[in-house]
GROMACS .gro file of C-alpha atoms in nm:
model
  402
    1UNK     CA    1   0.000   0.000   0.000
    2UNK     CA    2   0.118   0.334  -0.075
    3UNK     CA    3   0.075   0.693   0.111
    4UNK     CA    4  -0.056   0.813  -0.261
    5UNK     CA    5  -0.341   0.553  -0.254
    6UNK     CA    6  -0.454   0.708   0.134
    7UNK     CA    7  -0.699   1.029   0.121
    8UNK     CA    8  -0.793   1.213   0.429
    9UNK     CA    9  -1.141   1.274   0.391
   10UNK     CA   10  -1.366   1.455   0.632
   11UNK     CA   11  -1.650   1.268   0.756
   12UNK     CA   12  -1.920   1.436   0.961
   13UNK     CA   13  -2.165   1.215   1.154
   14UNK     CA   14  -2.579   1.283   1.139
   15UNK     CA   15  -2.500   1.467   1.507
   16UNK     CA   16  -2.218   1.678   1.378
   17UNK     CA   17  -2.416   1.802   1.089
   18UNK     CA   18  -2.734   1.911   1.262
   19UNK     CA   19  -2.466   2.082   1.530
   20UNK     CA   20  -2.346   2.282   1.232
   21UNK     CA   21  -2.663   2.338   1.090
   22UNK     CA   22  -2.781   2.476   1.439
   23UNK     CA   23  -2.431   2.663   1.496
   24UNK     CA   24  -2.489   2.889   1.148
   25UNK     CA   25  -2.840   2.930   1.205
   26UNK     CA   26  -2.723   3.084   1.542
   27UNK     CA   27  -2.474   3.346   1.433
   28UNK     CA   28  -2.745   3.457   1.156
   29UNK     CA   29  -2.949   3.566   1.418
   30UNK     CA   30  -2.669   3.659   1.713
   31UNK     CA   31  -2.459   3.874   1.460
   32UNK     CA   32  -2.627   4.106   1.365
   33UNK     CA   33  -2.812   4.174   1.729
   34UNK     CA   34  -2.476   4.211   1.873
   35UNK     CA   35  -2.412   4.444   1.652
   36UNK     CA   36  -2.726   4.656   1.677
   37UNK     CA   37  -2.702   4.602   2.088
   38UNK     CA   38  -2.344   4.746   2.117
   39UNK     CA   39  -2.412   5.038   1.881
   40UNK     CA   40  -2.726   5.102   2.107
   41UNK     CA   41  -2.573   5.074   2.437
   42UNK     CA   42  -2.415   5.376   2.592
   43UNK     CA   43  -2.087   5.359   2.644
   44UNK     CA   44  -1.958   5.675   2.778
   45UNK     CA   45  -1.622   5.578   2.880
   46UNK     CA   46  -1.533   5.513   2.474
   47UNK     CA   47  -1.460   5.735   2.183
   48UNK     CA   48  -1.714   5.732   1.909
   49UNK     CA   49  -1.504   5.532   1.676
   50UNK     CA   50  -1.400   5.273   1.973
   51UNK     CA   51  -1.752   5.279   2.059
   52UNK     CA   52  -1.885   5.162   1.674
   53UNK     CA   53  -1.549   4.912   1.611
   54UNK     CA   54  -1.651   4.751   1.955
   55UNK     CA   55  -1.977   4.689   1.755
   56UNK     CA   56  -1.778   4.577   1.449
   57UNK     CA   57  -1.548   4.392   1.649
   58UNK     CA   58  -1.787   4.157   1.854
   59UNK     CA   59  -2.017   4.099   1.500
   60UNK     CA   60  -1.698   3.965   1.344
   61UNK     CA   61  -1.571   3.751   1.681
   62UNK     CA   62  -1.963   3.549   1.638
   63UNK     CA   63  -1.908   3.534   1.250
   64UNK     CA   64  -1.555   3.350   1.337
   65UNK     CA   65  -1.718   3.127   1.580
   66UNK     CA   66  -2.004   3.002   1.428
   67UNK     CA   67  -1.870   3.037   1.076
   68UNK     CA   68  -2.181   3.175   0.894
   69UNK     CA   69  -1.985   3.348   0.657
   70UNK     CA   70  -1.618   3.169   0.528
   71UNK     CA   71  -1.356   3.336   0.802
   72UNK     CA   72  -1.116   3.544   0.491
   73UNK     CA   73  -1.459   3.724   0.394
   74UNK     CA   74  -1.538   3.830   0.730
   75UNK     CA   75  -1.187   3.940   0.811
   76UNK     CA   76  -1.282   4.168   0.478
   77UNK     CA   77  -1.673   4.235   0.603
   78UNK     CA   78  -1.486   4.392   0.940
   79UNK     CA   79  -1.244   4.613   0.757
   80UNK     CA   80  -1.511   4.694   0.530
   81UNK     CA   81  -1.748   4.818   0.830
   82UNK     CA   82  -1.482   4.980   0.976
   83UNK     CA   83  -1.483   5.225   0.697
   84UNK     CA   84  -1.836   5.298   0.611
   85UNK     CA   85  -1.913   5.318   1.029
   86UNK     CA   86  -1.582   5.632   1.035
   87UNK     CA   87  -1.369   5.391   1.278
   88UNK     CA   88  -1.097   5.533   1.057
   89UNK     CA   89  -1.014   5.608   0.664
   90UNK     CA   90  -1.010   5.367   0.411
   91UNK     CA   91  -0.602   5.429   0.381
   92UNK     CA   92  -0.585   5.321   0.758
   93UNK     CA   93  -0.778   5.011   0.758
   94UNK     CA   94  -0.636   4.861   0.467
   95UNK     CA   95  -0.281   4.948   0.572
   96UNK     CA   96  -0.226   4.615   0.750
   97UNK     CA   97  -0.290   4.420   0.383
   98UNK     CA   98   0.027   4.589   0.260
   99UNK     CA   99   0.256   4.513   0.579
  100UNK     CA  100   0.596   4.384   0.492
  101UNK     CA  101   0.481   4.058   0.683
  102UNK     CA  102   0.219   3.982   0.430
  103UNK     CA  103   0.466   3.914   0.205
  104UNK     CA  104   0.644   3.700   0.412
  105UNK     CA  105   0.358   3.489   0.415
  106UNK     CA  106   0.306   3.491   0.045
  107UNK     CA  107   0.660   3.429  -0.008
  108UNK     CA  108   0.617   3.116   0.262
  109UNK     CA  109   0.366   2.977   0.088
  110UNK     CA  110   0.437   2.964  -0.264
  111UNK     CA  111   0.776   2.815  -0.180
  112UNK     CA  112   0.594   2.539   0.079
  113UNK     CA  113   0.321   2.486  -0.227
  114UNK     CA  114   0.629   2.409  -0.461
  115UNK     CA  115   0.779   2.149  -0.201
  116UNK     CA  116   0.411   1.962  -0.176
  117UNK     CA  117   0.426   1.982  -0.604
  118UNK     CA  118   0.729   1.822  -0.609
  119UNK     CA  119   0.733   1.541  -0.320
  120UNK     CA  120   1.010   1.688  -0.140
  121UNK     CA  121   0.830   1.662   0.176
  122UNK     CA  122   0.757   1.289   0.105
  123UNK     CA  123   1.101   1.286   0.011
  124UNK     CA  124   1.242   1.427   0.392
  125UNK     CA  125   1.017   1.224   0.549
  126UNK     CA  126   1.119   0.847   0.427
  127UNK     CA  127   1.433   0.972   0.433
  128UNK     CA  128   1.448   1.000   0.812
  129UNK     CA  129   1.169   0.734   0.886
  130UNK     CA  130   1.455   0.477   0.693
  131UNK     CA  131   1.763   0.529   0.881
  132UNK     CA  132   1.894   0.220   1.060
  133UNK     CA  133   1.892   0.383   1.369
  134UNK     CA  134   1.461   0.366   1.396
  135UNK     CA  135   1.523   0.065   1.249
  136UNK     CA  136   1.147  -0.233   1.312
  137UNK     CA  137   1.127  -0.091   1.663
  138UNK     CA  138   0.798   0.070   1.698
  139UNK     CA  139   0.928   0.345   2.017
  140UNK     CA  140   1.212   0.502   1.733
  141UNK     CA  141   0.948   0.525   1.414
  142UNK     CA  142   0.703   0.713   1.699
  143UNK     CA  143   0.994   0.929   1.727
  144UNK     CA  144   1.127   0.999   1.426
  145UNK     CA  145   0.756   1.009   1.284
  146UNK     CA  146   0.719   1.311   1.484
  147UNK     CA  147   1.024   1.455   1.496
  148UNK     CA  148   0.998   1.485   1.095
  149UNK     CA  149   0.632   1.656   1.179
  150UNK     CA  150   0.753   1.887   1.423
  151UNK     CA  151   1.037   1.974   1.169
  152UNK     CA  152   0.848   2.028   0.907
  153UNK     CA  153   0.533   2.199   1.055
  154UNK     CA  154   0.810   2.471   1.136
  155UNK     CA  155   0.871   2.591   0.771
  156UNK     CA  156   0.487   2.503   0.650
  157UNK     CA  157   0.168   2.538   0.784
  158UNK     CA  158   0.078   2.286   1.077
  159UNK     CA  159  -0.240   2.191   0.854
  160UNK     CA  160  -0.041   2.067   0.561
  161UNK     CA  161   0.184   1.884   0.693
  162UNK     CA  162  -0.041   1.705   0.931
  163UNK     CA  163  -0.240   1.607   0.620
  164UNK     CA  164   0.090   1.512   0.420
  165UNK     CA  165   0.175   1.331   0.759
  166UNK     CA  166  -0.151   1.179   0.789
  167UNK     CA  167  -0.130   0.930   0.448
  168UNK     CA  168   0.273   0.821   0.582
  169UNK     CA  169   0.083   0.738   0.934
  170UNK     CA  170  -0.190   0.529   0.792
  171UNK     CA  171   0.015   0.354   0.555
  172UNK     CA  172   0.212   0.265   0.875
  173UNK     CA  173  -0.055   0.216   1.064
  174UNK     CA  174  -0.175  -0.032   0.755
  175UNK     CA  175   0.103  -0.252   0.767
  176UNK     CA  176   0.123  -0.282   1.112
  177UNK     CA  177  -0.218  -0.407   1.167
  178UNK     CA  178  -0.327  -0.560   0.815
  179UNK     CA  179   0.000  -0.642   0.558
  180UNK     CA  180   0.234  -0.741   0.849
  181UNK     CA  181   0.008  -1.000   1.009
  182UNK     CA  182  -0.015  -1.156   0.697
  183UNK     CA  183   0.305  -1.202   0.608
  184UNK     CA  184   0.431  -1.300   0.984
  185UNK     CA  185   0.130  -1.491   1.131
  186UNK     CA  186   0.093  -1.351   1.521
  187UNK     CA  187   0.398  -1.145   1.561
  188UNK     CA  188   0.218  -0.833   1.424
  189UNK     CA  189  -0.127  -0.945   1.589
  190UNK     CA  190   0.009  -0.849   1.929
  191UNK     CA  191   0.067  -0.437   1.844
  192UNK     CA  192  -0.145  -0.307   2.044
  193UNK     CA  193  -0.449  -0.080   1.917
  194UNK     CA  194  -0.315   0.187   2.141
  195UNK     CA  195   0.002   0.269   1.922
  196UNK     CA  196  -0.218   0.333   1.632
  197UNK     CA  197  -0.388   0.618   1.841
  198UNK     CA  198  -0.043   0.746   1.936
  199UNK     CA  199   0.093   0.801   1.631
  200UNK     CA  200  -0.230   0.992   1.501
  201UNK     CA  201  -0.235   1.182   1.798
  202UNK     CA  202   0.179   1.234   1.749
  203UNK     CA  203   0.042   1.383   1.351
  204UNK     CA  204  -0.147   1.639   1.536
  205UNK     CA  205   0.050   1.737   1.850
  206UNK     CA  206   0.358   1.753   1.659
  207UNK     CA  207   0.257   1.939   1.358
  208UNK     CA  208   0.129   2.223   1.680
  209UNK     CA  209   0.455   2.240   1.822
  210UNK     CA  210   0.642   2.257   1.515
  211UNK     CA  211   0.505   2.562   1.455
  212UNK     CA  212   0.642   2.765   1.722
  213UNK     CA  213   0.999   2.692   1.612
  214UNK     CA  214   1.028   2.960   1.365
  215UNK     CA  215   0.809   3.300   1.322
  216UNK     CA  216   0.679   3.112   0.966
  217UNK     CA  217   0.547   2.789   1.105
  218UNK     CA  218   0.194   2.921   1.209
  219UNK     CA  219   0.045   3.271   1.113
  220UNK     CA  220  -0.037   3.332   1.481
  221UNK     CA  221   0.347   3.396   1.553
  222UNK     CA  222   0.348   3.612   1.202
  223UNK     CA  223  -0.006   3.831   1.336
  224UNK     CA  224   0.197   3.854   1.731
  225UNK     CA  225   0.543   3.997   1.541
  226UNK     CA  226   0.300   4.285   1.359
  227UNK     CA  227   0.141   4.367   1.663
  228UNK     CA  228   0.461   4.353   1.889
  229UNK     CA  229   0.640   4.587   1.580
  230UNK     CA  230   0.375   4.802   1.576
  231UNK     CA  231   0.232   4.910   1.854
  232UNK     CA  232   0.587   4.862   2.109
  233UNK     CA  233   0.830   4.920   1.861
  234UNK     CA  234   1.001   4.603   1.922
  235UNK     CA  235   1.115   4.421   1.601
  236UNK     CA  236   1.174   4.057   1.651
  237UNK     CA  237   1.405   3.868   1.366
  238UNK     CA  238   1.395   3.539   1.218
  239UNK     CA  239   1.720   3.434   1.365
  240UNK     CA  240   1.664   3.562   1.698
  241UNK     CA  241   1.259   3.424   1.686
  242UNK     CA  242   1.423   3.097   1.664
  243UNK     CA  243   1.684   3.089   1.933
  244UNK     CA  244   1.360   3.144   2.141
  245UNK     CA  245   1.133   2.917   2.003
  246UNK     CA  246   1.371   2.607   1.852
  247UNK     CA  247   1.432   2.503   2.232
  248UNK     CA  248   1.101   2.580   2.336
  249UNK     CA  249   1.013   2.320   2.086
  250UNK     CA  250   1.267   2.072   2.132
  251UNK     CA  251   1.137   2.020   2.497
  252UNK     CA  252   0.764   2.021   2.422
  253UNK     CA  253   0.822   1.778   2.204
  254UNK     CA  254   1.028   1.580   2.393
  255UNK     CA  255   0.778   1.599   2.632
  256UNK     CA  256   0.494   1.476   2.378
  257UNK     CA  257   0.699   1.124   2.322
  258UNK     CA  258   0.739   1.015   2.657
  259UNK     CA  259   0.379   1.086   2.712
  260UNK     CA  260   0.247   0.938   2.444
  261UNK     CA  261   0.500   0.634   2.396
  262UNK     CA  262   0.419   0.573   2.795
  263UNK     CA  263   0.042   0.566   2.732
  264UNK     CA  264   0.015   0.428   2.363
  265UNK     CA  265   0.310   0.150   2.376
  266UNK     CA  266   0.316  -0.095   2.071
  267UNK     CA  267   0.321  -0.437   2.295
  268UNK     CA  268   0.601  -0.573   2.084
  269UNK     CA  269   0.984  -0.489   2.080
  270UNK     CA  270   1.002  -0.463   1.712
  271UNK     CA  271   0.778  -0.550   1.358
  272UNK     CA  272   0.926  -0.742   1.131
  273UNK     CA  273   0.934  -0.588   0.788
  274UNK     CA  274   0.849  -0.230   0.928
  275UNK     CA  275   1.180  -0.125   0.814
  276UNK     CA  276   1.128  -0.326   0.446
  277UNK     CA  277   0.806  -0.102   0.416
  278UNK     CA  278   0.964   0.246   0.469
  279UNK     CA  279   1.224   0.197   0.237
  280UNK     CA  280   1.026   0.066  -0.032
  281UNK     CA  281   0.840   0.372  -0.004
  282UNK     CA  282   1.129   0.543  -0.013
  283UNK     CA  283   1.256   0.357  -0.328
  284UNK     CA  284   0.915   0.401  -0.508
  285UNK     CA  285   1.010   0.784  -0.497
  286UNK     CA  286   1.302   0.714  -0.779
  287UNK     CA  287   1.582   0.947  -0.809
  288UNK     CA  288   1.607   1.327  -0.738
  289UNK     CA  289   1.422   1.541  -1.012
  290UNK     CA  290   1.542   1.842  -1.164
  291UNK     CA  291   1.255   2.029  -0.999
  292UNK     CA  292   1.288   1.929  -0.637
  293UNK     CA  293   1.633   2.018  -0.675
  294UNK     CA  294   1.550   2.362  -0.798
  295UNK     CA  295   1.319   2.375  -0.515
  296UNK     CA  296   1.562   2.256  -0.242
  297UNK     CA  297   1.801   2.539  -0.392
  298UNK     CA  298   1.527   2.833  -0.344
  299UNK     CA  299   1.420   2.719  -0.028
  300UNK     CA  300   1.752   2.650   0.109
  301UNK     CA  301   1.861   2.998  -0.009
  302UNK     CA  302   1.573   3.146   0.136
  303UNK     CA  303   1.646   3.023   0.493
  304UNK     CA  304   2.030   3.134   0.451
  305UNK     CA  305   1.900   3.522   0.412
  306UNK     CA  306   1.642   3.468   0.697
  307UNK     CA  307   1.952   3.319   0.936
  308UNK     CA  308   2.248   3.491   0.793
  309UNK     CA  309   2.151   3.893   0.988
  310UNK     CA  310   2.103   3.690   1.298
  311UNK     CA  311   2.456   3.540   1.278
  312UNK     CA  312   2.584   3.886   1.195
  313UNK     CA  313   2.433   4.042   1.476
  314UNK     CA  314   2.508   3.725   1.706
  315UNK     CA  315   2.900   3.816   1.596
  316UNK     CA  316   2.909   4.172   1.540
  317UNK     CA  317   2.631   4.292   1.756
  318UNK     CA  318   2.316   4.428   1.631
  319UNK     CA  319   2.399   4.774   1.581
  320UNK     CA  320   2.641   4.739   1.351
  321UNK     CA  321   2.677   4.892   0.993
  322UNK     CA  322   2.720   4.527   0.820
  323UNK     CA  323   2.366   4.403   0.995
  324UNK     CA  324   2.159   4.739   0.949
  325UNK     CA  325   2.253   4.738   0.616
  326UNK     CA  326   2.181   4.361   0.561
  327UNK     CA  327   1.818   4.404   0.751
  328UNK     CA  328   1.752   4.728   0.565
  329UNK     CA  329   1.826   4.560   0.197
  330UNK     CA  330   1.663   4.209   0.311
  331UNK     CA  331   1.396   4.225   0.549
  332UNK     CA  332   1.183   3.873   0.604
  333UNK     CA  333   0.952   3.986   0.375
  334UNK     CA  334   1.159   4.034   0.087
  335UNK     CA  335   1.373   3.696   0.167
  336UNK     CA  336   1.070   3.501   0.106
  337UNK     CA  337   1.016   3.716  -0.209
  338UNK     CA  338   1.314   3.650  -0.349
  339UNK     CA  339   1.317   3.257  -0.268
  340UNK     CA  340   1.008   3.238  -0.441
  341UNK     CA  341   1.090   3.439  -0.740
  342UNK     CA  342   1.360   3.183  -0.771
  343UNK     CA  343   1.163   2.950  -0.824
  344UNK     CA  344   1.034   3.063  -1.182
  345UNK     CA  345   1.367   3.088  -1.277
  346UNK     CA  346   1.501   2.760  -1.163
  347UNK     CA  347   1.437   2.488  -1.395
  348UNK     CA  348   1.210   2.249  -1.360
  349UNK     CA  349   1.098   1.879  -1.553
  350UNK     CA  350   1.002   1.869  -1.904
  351UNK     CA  351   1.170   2.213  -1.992
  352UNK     CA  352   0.928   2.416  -1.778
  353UNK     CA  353   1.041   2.622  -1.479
  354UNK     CA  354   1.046   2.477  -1.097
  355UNK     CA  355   0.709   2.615  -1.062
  356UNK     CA  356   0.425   2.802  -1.294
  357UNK     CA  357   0.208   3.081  -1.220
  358UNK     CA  358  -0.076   2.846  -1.223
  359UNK     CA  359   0.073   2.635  -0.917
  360UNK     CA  360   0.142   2.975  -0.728
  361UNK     CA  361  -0.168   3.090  -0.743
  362UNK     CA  362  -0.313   2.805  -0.539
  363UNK     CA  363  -0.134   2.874  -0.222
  364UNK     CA  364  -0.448   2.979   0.077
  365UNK     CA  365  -0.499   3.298  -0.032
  366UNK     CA  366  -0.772   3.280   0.249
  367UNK     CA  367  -0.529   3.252   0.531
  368UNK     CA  368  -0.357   3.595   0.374
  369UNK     CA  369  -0.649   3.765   0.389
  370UNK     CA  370  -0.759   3.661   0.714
  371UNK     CA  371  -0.435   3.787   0.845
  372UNK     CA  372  -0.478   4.122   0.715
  373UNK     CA  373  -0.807   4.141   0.819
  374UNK     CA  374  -0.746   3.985   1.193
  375UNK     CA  375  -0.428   4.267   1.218
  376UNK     CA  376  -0.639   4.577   1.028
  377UNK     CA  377  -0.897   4.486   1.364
  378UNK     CA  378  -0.640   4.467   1.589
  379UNK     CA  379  -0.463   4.767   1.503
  380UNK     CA  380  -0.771   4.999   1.511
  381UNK     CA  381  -0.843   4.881   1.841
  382UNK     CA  382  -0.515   5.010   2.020
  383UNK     CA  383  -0.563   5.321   1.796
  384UNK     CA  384  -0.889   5.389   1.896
  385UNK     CA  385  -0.860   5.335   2.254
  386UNK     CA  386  -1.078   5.040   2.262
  387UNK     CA  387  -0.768   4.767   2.350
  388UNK     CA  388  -0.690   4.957   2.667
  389UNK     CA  389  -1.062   5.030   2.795
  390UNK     CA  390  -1.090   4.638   2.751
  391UNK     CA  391  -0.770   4.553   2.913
  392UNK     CA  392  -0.876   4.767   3.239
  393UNK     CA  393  -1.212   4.618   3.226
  394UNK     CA  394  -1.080   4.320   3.229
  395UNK     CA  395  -0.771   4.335   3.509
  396UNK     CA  396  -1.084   4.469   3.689
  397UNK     CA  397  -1.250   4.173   3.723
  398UNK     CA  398  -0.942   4.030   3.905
  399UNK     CA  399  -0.952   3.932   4.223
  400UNK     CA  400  -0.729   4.109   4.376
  401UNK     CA  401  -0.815   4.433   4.185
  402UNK     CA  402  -1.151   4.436   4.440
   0.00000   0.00000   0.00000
């Protein structure tokens, strides 16, 4: 069985799909009477324009939730209202769509859509699973199956590589329980059912943590550098996100293993053939094409000008001429530019270029939008006023605040 042959497909149960029914038919009605209720209620301790985005704000937070609307277009409905309600001018709100860190996500994406095009992330991953060290024994492929998640969940988004993760863990998962205990009688039949949950669980959880490793791996760290450059002046780079959050990540996921190889053991020391499996995968994917070549280049370039101003400011100290000049020139933003550009310049198979317009354009636009949208909110909120009136409202209710 192949990972190629293995299609995550969401299944919703009868109860599942009346809750959804019944969670959209709730925010059609709760959306727009928050809305009319906020604009209605006094609230003398805000500014006009805090008073109508707090309206704006709390419609958009019940859209999210219950998901009337798809989440890009009501990131866009909220900067929309912003501007027809006079929260602020149409330049303002839209400001955050054109931040430098925008691009860093577009960049991001259109090189992580050109590793998924090309198999390079299959590639890494039966690479790793088939060293001798992990071996039959079902402790070391938990291990390196997630260490390969967590690894690559920190240069693409945690959902794609859990679902690129998901078809290698079921094709595991298949041999284990079904090709294996054909071929070896009861040696297989005694995994228990638990491992098969903890290395599902290890897609998930991994794929989380990855993501925290560098400022790329999950837009929330991308939407907390805007806001931390923004409104405190504090600019945060690549290099230096990572010495932070690479450790922080090693020891979470550390701590993931040992929880879930205590709790989900496999019964059995090792699984004959195991190994056999892996590396025929590995073998189906033939030789190294010109294309994921070209891609390994650009992306590999790309991370050298995200690292190389942190290792001139680790050695020279950030104030000096060689790393202002180096972050001035190459910012994030325009690294992940670059990379990408490379990419229709590198060659590719069958004379065409490493990747076409037509593949770019198929990165989640949605995700880029919702972004924008989520930061344009956030950043009329500390300009407004209303960000502070909710933080005191809030330290209020603490305890020992009465």
């Amino acid at each position: 069985m192949t990972t190629d042959s293995i299609v995550p497909i969401e299944v919703l149960s009868p109860g599942e799909i009346a809750f959804e029914r019944v969670r959209r038919r709730i925010g059609v009605v709760l959306a727009p009477a928050m809305f009319i209720g906020l604009l209605l209620l006094p609230m003398p301790g805000l500014s006009p324009e805090a008073h109508r985005l707090a309206a704006i704000l709390a419609t958009v937070v019940v859209l999210w939730v219950t998901e009337v609307l798809p989440m890009p277009v009501t990131a866009l409905l909220g900067a929309a209202m912003a501007v027809v309600l006079r929260v602020a001018p149409a330049r303002d709100v839209f400001a955050p769509f054109a931040d430098p860190l925008m691009f860093l996500f577009i960049g991001a994406f259109i090189l992580a859509r050109a590793i998924f095009l090309h198999g390079l992330d299959k590639r890494f991953a039966y690479s790793v699973l088939s060293l001798p060290w992990v071996g039959a024994r079902p402790g070391r492929i938990l291990f390196a199956y997630g260490a390969v998640t967590c690894f690559m969940s920190g240069w693409i988004s945690n959902t794609a590589t859990t679902a690129m993760m998901f078809g290698i863990g079921m094709s595991i998962l298949a041999f284990f329980f079904g090709e294996a205990r054909t071929a070896t009688g009861q040696q297989a039949s005694a995994v228990n059912p638990r491992f098969a949950t903890g290395l599902m669980l290890m897609t998930a959880f991994a794929a989380s943590i990855g993501g925290l490793a560098t400022p790329i791996g999950t837009p929330p760290n991308v939407i907390g550098l805007g806001f931390m450059r923004e409104m405190l002046d504090i600019e945060i780079s690549f290099f230096r996100w990572m010495t932070i959050g690479l450790p922080i990540t090693i020891v979470l996921f550390l701590i993931l293993y040992a929880y879930l190889n205590f709790l989900s053991p496999a019964g059995v020391r090792e699984i004959p053939g195991s190994r056999e499996l892996i590396q025929r995968s590995r073998a189906a994917l033939g030789s190294w094409t010109t294309a994921q070549k070209s891609t390994a280049a650009a992306f590999a370039i790309t991370v050298l000008l995200w690292v190389v101003p942190g290792l001139i400011a680790l050695a020279l100290g950030d104030r000096s001429p060689l790393y202002q000049s180096v972050t001035r020139r190459v910012p994030e933003g325009v690294a992940a530019l670059l990379g990408a550009l490379l990419l229709f310049i590198f060659p590719g198979d069958k004379g065409e270029r490493a990747i076409t317009w037509k593949e770019a354009v198929k990165i989640d636009w949605g995700v880029v939008l919702l972004y924008g949208g989520g930061f344009a909110l956030g950043v009329l909120s500390f300009q407004t006023g209303l960000a502070e009136s909710m933080g005191r409202g809030l330290t209020g209710l603490l305890p020992w605040q009465g």
